[in-house]
Coordinates of C-alpha atoms and ligand atoms in Angstrom, one line a residue:
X246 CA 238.9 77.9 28.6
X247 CA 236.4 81.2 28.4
X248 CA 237.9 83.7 31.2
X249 CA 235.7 86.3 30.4
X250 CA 234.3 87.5 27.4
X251 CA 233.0 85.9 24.4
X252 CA 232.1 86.9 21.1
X253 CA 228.7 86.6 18.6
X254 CA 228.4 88.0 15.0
X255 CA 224.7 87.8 13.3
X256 CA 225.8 88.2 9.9
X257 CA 223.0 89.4 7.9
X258 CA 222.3 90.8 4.1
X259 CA 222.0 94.2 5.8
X260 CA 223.5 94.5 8.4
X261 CA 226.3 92.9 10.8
X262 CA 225.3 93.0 14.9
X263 CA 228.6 92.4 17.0
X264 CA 227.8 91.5 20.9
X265 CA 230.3 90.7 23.8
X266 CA 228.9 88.7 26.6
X267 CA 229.2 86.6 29.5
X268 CA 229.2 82.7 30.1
X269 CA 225.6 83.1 30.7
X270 CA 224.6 84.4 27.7
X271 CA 224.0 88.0 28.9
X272 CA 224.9 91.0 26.7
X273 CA 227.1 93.5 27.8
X274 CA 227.9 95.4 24.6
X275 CA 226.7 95.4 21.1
X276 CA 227.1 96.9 17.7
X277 CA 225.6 97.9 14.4
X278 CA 228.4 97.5 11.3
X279 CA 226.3 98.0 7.9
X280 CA 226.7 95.3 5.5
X281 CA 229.0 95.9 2.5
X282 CA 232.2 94.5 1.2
X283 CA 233.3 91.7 2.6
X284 CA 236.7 93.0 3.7
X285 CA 235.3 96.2 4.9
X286 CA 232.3 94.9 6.9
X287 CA 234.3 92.2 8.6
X288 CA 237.5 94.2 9.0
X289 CA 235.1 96.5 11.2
X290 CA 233.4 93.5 13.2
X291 CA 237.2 91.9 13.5
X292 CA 238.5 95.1 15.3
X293 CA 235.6 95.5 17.5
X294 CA 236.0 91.9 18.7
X295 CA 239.8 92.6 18.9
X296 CA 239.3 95.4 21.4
X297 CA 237.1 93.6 23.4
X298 CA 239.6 90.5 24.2
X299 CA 237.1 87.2 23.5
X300 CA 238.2 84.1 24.1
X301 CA 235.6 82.6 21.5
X302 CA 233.2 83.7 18.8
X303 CA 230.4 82.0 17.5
X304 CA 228.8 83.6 14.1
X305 CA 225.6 83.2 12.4
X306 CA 225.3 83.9 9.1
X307 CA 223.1 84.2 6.0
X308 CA 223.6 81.7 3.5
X309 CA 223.9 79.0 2.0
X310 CA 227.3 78.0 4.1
X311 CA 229.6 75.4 3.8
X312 CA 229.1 73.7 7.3
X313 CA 230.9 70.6 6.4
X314 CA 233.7 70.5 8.7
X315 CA 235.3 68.0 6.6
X316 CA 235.0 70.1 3.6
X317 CA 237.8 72.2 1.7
X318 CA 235.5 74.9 2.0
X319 CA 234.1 74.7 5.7
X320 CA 233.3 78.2 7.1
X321 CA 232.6 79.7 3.4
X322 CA 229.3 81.2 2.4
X323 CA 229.1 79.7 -0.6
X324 CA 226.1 80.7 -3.7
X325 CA 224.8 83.6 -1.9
X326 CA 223.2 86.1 -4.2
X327 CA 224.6 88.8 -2.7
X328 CA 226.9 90.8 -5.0
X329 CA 230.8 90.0 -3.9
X330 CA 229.6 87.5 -1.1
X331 CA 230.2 84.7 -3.1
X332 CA 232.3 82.4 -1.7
X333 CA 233.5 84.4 1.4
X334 CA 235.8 82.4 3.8
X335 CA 234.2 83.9 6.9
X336 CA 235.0 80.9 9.7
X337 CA 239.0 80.9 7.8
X338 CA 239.0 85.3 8.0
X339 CA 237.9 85.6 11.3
X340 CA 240.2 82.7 12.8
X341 CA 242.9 84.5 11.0
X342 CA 242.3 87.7 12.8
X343 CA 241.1 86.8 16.0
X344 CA 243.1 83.6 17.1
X345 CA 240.4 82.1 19.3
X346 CA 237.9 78.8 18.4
X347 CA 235.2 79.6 16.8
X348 CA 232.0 78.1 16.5
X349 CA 229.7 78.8 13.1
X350 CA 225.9 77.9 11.8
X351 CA 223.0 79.4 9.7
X352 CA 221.3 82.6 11.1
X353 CA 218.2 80.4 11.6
X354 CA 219.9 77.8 13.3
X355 CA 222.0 80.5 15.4
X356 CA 218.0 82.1 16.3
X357 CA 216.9 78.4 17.2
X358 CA 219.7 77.8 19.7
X359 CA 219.3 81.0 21.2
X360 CA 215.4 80.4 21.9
X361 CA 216.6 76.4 23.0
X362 CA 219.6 77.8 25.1
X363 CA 218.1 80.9 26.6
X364 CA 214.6 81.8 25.7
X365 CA 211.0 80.5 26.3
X366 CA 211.9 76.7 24.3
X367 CA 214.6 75.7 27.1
X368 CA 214.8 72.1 27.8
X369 CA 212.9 71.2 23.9
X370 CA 215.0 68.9 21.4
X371 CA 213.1 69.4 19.2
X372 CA 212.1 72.8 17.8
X373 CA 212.0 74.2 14.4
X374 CA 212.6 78.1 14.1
X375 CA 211.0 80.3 10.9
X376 CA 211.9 84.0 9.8
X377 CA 209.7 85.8 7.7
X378 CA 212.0 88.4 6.2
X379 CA 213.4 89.6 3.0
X380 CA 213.5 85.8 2.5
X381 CA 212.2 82.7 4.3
X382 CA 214.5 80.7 6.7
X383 CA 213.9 77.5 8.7
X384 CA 216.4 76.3 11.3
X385 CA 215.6 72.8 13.0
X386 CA 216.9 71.4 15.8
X387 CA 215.9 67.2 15.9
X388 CA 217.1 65.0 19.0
X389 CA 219.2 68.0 20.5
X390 CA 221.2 68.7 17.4
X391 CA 221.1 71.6 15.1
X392 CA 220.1 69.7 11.5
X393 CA 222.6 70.0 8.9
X394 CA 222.4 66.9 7.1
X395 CA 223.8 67.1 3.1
X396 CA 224.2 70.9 3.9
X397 CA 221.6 73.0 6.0
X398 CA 217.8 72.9 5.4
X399 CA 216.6 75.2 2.8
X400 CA 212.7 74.8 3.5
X401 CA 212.5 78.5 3.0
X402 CA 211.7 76.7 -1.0
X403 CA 209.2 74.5 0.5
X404 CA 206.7 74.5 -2.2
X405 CA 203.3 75.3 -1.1
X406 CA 199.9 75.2 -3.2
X407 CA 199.0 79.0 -4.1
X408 CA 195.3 79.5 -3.6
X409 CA 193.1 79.7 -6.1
X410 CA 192.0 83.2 -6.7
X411 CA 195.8 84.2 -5.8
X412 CA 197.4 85.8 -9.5
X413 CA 200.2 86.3 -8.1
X414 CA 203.7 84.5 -10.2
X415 CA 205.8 84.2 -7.0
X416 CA 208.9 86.1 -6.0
X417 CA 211.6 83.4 -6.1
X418 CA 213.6 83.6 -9.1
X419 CA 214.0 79.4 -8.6
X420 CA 210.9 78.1 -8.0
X421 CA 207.5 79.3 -8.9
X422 CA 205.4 78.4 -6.0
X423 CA 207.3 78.1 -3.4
X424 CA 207.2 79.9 1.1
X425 CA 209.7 82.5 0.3
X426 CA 208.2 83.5 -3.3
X427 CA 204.8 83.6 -2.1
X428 CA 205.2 84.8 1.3
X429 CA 208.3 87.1 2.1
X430 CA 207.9 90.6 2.7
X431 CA 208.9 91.7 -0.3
X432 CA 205.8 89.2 -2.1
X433 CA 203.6 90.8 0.2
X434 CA 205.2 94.2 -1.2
X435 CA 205.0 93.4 -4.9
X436 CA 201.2 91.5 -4.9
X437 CA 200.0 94.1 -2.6
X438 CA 201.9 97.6 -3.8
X439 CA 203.1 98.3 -0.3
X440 CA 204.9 97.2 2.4
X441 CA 204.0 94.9 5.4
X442 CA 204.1 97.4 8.1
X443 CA 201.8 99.9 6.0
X444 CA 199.3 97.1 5.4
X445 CA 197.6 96.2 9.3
X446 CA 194.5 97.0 8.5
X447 CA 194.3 95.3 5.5
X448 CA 192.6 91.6 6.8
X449 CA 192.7 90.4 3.3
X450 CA 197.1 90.8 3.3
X451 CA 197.2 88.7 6.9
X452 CA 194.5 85.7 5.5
X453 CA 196.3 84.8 2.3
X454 CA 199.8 85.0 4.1
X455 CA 198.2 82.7 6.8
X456 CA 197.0 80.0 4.3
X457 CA 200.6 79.9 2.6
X458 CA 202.6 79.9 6.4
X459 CA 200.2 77.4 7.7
X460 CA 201.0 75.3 4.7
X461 CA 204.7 75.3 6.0
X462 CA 203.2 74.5 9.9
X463 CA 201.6 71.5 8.4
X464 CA 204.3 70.2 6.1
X465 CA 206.8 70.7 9.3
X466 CA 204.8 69.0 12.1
X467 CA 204.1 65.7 9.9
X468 CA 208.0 65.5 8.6
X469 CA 209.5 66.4 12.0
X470 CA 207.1 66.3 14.6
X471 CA 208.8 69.5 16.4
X472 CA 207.6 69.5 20.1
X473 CA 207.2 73.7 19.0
X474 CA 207.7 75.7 16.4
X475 CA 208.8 79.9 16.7
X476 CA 208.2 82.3 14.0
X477 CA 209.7 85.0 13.5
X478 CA 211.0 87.8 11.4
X479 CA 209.5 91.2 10.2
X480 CA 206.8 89.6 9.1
X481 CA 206.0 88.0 12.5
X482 CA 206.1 91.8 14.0
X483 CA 202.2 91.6 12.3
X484 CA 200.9 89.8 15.4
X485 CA 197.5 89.4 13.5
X486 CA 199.1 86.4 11.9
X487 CA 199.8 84.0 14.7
X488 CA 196.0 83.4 15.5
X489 CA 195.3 82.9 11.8
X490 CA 198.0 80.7 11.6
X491 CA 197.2 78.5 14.0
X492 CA 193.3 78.4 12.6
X493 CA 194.3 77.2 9.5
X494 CA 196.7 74.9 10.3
X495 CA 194.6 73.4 13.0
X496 CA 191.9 73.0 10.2
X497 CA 194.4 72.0 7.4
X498 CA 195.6 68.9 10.0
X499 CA 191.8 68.2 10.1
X500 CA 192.5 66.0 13.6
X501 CA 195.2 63.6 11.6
X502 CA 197.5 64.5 15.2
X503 CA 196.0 64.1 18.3
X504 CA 198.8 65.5 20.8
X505 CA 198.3 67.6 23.6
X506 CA 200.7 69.9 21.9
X507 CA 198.4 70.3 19.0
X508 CA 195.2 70.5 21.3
X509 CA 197.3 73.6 22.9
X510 CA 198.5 75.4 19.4
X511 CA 198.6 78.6 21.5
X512 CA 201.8 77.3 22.9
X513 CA 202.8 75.4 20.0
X514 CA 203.2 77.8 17.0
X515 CA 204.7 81.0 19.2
X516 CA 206.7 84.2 18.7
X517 CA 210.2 84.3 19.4
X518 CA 211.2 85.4 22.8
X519 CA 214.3 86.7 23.4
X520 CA 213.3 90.6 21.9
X521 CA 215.5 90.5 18.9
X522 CA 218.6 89.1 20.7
X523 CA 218.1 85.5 19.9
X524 CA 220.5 85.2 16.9
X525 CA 222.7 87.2 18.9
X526 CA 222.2 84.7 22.2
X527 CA 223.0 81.5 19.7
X528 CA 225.8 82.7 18.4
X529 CA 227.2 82.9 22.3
X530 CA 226.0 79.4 22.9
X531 CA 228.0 78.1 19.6
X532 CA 230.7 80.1 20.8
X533 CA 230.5 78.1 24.1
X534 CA 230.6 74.9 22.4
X535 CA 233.1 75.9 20.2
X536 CA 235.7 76.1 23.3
X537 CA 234.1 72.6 24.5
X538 CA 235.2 70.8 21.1
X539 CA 238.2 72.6 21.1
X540 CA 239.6 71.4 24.3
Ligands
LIG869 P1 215.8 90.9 7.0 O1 215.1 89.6 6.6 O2 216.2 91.7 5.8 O3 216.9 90.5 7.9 P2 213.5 91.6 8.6 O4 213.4 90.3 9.3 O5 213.2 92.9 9.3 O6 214.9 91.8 7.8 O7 212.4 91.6 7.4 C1 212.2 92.6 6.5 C2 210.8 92.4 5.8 O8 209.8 92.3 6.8 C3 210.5 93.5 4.9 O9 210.0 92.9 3.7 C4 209.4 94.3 5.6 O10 208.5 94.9 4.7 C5 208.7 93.2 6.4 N1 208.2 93.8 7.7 C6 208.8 94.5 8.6 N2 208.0 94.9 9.6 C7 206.8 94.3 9.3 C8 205.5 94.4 9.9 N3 205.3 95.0 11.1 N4 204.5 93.8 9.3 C9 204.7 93.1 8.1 N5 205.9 93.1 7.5 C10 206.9 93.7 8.1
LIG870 ZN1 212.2 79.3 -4.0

């Protein structure tokens, strides 16, 4: 039973954000911890939640993850690229330390609930949730559940058609033309020598990273038919994008879908909502459910 205080840890490449809050999702502390070893970074987060007395934790974490709670490795990132990640047991260390249930998804997924549980999408089943970042994430919620399927969606790799006049060879060491290689900030960095933020003026930056995001709006709404999808992410902090987004993907469904949703895109294809704290707000509402399952 939650008494008091619960627990959320947005485990990210860079950086670690600690939060204690309430039942209701409010924050009433949190913390910075910079991402580096494993045992160091999570040693720091472990003490802080150990101070704070939480009777449950819910983490969301960069990836790919091992969400299989069937699996010998549940609770592990698993491939990540980042150097001495691999294979971290982070649902097993923190369990260790702590003592207390634990609940444990993707960072996207962790964003979606928050926006679903808290923010501007309450009440929606189904919602999908983008971030534009260093890389390209997708969380999806379908029927009320957070999609995890074979593993987690990975549509961050979606490929997408690169336009004609764009050169550029993609920055996903995988695939050659696919979101996150043609449309993360750091393609936007390498095709256009700078980065995002330094580039608002430039009209030409924000058109041909709408055609390749509106490729992903269109490819989402006809295989999941999301009642709304959130974008968000550095890249999203360019507000120029959202009406050229919804432009082109109104134009690329060419009237195939006729929904009022659709007919509204305004409200359909929308920044997140929760100023930052959405991860952070998910990670209390799978720390919520976490105590539900256990009991
Ligand atoms: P991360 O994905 O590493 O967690 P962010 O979501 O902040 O972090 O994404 C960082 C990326 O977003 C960088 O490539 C950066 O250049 C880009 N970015 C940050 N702010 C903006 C902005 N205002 N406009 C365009 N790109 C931005
Ligand atoms: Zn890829």
């Amino acid at each position: 039973m939650i008494k008091k205080y619960i627990g959320a840890l947005e485990a990210g490449g860079t950086k670690m954000v600690c939060a204690v809050g309430d039942i209701n999702g409010n924050i009433i502390d949190k913390v910075r911890i910079p991402t580096t070893t494993p045992d160091e970074t999570l040693r720091c987060c472990f003490d802080y939640f150990l101070e704070k007395n939480i009777d449950a934790l819910g983490i969301a974490s960069f990836g790919p993850l091992d969400l299989n709670i069937n699996s010998d490795t549940y609770g592990y990132i698993t491939t990540t690229p980042k150097p001495g990640w691999q294979f971290t047991d982070l649902v097993g260390m923190a369990s260790k330390a702590l003592d207390v249930p634990i609940g444990f998804d993707t960072d996207v997924n962790g964003s979606l609930l928050g926006e679903v549980t808290f923010g501007d999408a309450r009440g929606f089943s189904d919602v999908v949730y983008y971030t534009f970042g260093t890389g390209v994430g997708v969380g999806v919620m379908s029927g009320g559940r957070l999609v995890h399927g074979m593993m987690h969606p990975e549509a961050g790799h979606m490929l997408v058609l690169p336009r004609d006049d764009d050169r550029y060879h993609g920055h996903c060491s995988f695939h050659r033309f696919c979101l996150e290689g043609m449309a993360s900030g750091p393609a936007i960095e390498e095709r256009f020598g700078e980065k995002g933020e330094l580039l608002s003026e430039r009209m030409d930056v924000w058109e041909l990273e709408s055609f390749y995001i509106a490729q992903a709006m269109v490819n989402t709404i006809l295989m999941l038919s999301p009642q709304r999808i959130i974008l968000g992410g550095g890249v999203m902090e360019q507000r120029s994008l959202f009406p050229l987004i919804r432009e082109k993907t109104s134009a690329f469904l060419n009237g195939y879908i006729n929904t009022k949703e659709i007919s509204d895109i305004d409200s359909y294809i929308v920044p997140a909502s929760l100023n930052g704290d959405q991860g952070i707000k998910g990670c209390f509402k799978l720390a919520l459910d976490s105590v539900k399952y256990a009991e």
